[in-house]
CSV table of C-alpha atoms in Angstrom, one decimal:
chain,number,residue,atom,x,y,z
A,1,UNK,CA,57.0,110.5,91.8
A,2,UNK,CA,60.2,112.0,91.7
A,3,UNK,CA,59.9,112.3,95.6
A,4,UNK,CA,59.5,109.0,96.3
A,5,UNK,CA,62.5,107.9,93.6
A,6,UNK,CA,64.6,110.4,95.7
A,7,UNK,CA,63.8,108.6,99.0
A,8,UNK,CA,64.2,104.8,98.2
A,9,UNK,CA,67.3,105.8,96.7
A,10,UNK,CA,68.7,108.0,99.6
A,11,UNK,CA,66.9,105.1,102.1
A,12,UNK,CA,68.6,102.6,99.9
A,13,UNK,CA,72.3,104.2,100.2
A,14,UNK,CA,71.7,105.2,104.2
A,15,UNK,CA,71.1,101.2,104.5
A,16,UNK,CA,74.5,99.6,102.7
A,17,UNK,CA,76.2,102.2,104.8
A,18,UNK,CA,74.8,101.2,107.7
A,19,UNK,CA,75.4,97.6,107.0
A,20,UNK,CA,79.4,98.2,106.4
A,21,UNK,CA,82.3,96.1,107.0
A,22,UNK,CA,80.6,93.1,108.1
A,23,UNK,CA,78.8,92.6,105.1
A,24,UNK,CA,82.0,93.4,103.1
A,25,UNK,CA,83.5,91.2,105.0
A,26,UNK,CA,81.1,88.4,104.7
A,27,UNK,CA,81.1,89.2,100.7
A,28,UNK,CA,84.8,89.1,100.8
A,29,UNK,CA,85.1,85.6,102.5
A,30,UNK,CA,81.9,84.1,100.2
A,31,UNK,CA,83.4,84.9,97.4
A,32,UNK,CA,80.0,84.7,95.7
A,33,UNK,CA,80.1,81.1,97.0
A,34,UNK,CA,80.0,79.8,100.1
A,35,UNK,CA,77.4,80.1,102.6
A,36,UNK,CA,77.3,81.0,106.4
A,37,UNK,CA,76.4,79.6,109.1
A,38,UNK,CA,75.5,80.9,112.6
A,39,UNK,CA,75.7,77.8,114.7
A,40,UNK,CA,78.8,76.5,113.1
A,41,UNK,CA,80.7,79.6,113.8
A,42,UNK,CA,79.4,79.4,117.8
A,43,UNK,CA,80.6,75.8,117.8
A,44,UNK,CA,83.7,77.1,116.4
A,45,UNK,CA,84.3,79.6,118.6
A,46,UNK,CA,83.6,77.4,122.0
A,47,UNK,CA,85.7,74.9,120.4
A,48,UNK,CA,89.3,73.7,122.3
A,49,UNK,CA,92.8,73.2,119.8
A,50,UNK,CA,95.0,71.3,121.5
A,51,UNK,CA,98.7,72.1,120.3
A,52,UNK,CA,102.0,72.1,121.4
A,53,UNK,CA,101.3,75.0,123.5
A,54,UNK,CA,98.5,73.4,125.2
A,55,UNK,CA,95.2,73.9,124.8
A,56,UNK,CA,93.8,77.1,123.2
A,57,UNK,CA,90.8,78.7,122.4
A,58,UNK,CA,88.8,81.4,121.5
A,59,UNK,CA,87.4,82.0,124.7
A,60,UNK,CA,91.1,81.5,126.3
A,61,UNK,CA,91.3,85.8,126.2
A,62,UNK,CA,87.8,86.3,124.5
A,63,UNK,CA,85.0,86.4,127.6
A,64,UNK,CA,82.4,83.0,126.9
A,65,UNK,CA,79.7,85.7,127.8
A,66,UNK,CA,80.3,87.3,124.3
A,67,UNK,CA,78.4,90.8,126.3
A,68,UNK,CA,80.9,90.9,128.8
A,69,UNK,CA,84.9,92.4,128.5
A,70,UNK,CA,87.4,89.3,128.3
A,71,UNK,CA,91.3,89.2,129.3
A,72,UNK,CA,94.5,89.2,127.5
A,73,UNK,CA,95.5,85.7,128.6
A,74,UNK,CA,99.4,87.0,129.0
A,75,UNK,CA,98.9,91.0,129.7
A,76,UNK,CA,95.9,90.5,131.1
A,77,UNK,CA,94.5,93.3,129.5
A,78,UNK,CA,91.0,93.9,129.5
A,79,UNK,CA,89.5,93.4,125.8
A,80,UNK,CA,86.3,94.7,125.2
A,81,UNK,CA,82.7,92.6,124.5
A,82,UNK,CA,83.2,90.7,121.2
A,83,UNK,CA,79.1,91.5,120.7
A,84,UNK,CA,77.7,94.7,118.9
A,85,UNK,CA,74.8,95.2,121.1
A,86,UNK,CA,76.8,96.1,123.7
A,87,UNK,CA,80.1,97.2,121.9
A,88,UNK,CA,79.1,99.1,118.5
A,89,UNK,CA,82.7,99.9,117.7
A,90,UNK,CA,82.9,96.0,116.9
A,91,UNK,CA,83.2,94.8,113.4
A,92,UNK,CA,82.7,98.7,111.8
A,93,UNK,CA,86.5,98.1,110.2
A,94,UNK,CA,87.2,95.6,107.9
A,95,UNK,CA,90.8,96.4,107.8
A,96,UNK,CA,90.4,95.4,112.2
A,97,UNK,CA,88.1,92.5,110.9
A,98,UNK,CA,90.8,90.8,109.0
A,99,UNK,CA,93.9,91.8,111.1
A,100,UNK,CA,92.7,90.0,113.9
A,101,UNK,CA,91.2,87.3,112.2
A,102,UNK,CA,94.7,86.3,110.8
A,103,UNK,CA,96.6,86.8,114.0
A,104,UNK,CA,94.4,85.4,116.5
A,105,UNK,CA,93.8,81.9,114.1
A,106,UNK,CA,97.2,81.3,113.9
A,107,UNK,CA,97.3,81.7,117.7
A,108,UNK,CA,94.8,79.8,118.5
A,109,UNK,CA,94.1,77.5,115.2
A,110,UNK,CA,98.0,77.2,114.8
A,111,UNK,CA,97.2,78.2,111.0
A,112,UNK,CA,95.1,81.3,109.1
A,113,UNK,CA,91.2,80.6,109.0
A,114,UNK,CA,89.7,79.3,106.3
A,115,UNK,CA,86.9,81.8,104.7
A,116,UNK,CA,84.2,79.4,105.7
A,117,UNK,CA,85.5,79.3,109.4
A,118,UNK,CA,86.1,83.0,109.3
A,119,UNK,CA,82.4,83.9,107.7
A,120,UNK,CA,80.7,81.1,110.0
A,121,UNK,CA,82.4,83.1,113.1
A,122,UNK,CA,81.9,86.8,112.0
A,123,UNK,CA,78.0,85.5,111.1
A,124,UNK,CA,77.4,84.1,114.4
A,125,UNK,CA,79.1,87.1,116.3
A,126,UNK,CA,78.1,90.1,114.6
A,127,UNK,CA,74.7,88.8,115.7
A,128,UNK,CA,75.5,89.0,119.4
B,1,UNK,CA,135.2,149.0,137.7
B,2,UNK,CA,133.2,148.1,140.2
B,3,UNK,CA,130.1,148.7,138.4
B,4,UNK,CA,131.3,147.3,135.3
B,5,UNK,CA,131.1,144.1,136.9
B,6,UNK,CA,128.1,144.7,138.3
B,7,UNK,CA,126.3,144.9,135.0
B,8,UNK,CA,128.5,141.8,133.7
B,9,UNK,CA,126.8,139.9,136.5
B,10,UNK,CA,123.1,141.2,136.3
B,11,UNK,CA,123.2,140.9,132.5
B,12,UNK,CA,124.1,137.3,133.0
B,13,UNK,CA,121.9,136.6,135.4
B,14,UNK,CA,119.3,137.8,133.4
B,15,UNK,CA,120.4,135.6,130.8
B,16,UNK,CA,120.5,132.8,132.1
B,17,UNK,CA,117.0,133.4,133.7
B,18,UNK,CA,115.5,134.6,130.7
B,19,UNK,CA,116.6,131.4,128.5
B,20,UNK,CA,114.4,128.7,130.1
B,21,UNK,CA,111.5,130.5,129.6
B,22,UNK,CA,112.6,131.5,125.9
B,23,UNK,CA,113.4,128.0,125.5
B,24,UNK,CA,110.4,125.8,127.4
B,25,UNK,CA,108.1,126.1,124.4
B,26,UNK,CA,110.6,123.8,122.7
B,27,UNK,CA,109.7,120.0,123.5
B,28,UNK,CA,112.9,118.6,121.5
B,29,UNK,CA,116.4,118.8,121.2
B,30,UNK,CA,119.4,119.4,123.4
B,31,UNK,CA,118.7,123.1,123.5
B,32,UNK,CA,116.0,122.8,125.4
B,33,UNK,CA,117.1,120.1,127.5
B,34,UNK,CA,120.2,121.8,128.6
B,35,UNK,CA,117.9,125.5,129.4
B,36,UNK,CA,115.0,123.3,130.9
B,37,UNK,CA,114.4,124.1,134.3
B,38,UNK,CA,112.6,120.8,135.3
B,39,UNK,CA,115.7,119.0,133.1
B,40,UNK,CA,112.9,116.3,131.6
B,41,UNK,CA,113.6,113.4,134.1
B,42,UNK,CA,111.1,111.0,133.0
B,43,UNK,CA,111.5,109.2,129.5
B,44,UNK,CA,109.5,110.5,126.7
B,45,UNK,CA,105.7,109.7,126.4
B,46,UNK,CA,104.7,108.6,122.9
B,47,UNK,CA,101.5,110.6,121.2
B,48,UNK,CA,101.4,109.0,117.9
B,49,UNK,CA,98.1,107.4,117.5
B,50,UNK,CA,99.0,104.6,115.8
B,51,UNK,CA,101.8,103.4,118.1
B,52,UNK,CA,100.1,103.7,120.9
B,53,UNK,CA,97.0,101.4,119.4
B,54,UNK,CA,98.9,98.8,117.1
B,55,UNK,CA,101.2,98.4,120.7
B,56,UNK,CA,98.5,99.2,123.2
B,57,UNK,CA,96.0,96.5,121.9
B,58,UNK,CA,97.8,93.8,123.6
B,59,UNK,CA,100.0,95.8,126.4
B,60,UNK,CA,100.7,98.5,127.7
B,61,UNK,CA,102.5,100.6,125.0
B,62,UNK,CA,106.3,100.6,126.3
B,63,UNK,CA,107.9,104.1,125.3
B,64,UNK,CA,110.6,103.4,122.8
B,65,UNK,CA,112.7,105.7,125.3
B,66,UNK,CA,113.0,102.2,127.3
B,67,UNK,CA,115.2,100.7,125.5
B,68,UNK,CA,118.0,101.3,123.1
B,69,UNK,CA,117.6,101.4,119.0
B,70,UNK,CA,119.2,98.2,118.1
B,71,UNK,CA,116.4,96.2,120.7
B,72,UNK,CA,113.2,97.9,118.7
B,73,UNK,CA,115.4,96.6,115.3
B,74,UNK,CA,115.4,93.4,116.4
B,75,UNK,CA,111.7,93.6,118.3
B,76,UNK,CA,110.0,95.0,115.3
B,77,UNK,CA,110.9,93.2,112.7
B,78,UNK,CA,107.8,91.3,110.2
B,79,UNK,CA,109.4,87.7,111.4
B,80,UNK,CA,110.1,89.2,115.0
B,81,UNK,CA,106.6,90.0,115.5
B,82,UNK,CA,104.9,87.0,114.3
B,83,UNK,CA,106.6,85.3,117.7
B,84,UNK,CA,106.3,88.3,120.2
B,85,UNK,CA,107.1,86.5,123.4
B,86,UNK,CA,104.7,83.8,122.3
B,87,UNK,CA,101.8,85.8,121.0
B,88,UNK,CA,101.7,86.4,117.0
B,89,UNK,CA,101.2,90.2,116.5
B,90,UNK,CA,101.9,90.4,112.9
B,91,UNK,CA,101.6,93.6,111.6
B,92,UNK,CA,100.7,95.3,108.0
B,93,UNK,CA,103.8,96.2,106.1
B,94,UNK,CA,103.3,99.6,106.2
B,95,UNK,CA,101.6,100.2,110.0
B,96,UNK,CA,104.6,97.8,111.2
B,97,UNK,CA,107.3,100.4,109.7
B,98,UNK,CA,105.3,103.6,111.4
B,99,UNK,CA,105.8,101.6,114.2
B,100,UNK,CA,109.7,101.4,113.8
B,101,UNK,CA,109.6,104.3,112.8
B,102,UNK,CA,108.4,105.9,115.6
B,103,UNK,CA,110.5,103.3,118.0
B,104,UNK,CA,113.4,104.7,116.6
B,105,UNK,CA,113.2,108.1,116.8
B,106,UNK,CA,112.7,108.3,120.2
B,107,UNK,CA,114.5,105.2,121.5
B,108,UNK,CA,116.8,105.5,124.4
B,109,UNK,CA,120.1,106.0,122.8
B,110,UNK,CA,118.3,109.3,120.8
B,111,UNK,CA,116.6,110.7,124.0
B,112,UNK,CA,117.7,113.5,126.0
B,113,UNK,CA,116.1,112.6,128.7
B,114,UNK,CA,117.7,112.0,131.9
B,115,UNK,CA,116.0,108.0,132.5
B,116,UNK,CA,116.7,106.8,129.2
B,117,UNK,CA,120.2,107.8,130.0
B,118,UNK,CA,120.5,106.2,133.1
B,119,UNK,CA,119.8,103.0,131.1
B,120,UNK,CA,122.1,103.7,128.3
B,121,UNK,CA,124.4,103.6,131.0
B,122,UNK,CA,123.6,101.0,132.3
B,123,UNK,CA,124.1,98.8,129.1
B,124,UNK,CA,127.1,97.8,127.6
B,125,UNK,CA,127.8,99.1,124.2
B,126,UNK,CA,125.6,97.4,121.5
B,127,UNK,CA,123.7,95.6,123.9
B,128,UNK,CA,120.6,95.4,122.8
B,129,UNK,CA,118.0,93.2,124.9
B,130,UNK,CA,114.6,92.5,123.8
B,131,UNK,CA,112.7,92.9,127.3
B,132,UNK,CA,112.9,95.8,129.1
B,133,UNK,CA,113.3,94.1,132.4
B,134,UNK,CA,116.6,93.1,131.6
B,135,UNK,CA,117.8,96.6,131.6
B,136,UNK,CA,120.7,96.3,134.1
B,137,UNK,CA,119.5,99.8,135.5
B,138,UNK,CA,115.8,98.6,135.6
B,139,UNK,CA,116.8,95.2,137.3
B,140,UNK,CA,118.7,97.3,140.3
B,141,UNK,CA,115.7,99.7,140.7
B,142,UNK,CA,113.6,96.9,141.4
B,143,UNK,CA,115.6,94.7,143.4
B,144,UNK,CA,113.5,95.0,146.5
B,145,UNK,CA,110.5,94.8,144.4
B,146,UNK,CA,111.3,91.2,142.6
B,147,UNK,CA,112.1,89.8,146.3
B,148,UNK,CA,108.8,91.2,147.8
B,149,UNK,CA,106.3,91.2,145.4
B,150,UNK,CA,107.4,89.1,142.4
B,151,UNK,CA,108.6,86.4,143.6
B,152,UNK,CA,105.7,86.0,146.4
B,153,UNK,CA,102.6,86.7,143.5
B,154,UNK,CA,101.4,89.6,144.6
B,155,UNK,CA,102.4,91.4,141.5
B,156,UNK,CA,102.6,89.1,138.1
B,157,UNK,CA,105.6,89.5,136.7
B,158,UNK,CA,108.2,93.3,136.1
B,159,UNK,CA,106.4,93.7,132.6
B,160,UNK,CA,103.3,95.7,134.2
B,161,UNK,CA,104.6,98.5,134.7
B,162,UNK,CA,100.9,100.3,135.3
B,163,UNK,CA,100.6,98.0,138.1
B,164,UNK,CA,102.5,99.9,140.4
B,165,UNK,CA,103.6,103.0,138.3
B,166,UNK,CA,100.6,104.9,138.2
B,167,UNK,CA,102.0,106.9,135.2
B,168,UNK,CA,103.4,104.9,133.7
B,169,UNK,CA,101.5,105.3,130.5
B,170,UNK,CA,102.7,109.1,130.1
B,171,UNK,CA,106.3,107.7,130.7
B,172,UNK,CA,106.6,108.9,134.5
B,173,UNK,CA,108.1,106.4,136.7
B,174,UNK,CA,109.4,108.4,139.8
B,175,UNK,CA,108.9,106.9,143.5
B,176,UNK,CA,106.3,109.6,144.5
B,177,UNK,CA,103.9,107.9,141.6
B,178,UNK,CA,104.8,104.1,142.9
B,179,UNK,CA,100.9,101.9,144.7
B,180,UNK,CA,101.8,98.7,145.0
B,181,UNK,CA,98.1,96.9,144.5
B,182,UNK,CA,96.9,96.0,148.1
B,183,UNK,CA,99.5,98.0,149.9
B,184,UNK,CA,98.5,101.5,151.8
């Protein structure tokens, strides 16, 4: 009996360690709540701002095949896949995950994300 | 007499032969500078991690030995960065003054080496410009470049350097290590 304690509990911590930063993340931008969704966060991320810059989007440096490498749209520097099944280091920092959430918004939002457009996004990618 | 001077001069010479070779295990400082046999031509290459991947995320991480102090004040500054040449790269508090830091340690006017020199020379004094291609020295090197590659497409713009200088990233830029893309 104490065996099988021993083992859901070691099976239990192996699995929120797998899980990570995305889920902190997610937690983080819930806020106990709001509630993602997949679909909006792909509609989101195909979506075109038009600003005084022109238009702008994610996919403007981001490759649209989320399993392919995209490019800086200035440096034109190679950034890799946005999706985990072919790029594990994705999403495994939350410090990363929120970095680049704020900069890349205001680029291509003109403002900071809200935590439903951020959680709707990081839902629909770290699914990839 | 004679062999007086003699040993005067073999004693010397062994001196002076001796001190590179005392001295080569040092990487910094004038010391080692002034004994270095290879007299460190190219500008410093940057190893701190964080530099290199806060910079290098977006661009190629310029070495700070590129430009003078008083252009990576102005660069790296928290309202600086959140308009870098049109791109917000906004950086934690703490990571942004590492950053500096770094920057300014081995910035141009600090270096020993003998190409951030040559643009210290080449700039007036306080100048302090925020691209590297307006480096008067930089501008004169590639003179022939702007008219034949620039200007006609072949290479985007003066800003990548790893286009062409195939070391560029460990802060060589001599002519033996220069491939323009589609040329032989």
């Amino acid at each position: 009996m104490k065996h099988i304690l021993f083992l859901l509990v070691t099976l239990f911590m192996s699995q929120t360690v797998m899980a990570g930063a995305v889920d902190d993340a997610l937690a983080e931008y819930a806020g106990g709540k709001l509630k993602f969704d997949a679909k909006r966060g792909e509609t989101l991320w195909n979506k075109t701002h038009t600003g005084k810059d022109g238009d702008r989007r994610c996919t403007s440096c981001h490759n649209k095949d989320n399993k392919q490498a995209g490019k800086h749209a200035k440096s034109g520097k190679s950034i890799e896949p946005m999706a985990p099944s072919v790029n594990s280091k994705r999403y495994t920092d939350l410090k990363k995950i929120n970095k680049w959430f704020k900069r890349n918004c205001k680029w291509t939002v003109g403002r900071e994300c809200t935590d439903q457009e951020k959680g709707d996004i990081l839902t629909y990618l770290s699914t990839q | 007499m004679k062999k007086q001077i003699f040993l005067l001069l073999t004693g010397t010479a062994l001196l002076l032969t001796g001190l590179p070779t005392v001295h080569a295990s040092e990487n910094e400082g004038y010391g080692s500078w002034l004994f270095s046999l290879s007299r460190k031509k190219e500008i410093e290459p940057v190893t701190d991690k964080v530099y290199n991947e806060e910079c290098g995320s977006c661009h190629m991480p310029y070495q700070p030995g590129l430009l003078p102090e008083a252009s990576w004040q102005k660069l790296l500054t928290a309202k600086a960065l959140e308009n870098h040449f049109g791109e917000n790269a906004e950086l934690e508090n703490k990571t942004r003054q590492h950053v500096l830091d770094i920057a300014v340690k081995n910035s141009a006017d600090k270096s020993y080496r003998k190409r951030s020199k040559k643009i210290m020379r080449s700039l007036d004094d306080n100048a302090a410009p925020l691209r590297i291609t307006e480096v008067p020295y930089i501008m004169n090197k590639h003179e022939d470049v702007i008219a034949d590659y620039i200007k006609t497409k072949k290479v985007k713009s003066l800003s990548f350097c790893s286009e062409c200088h195939m070391r560029a990233k460990q802060g060589i830029y001599d002519d033996d290590t220069v491939r323009i893309p589609g040329e032989k």
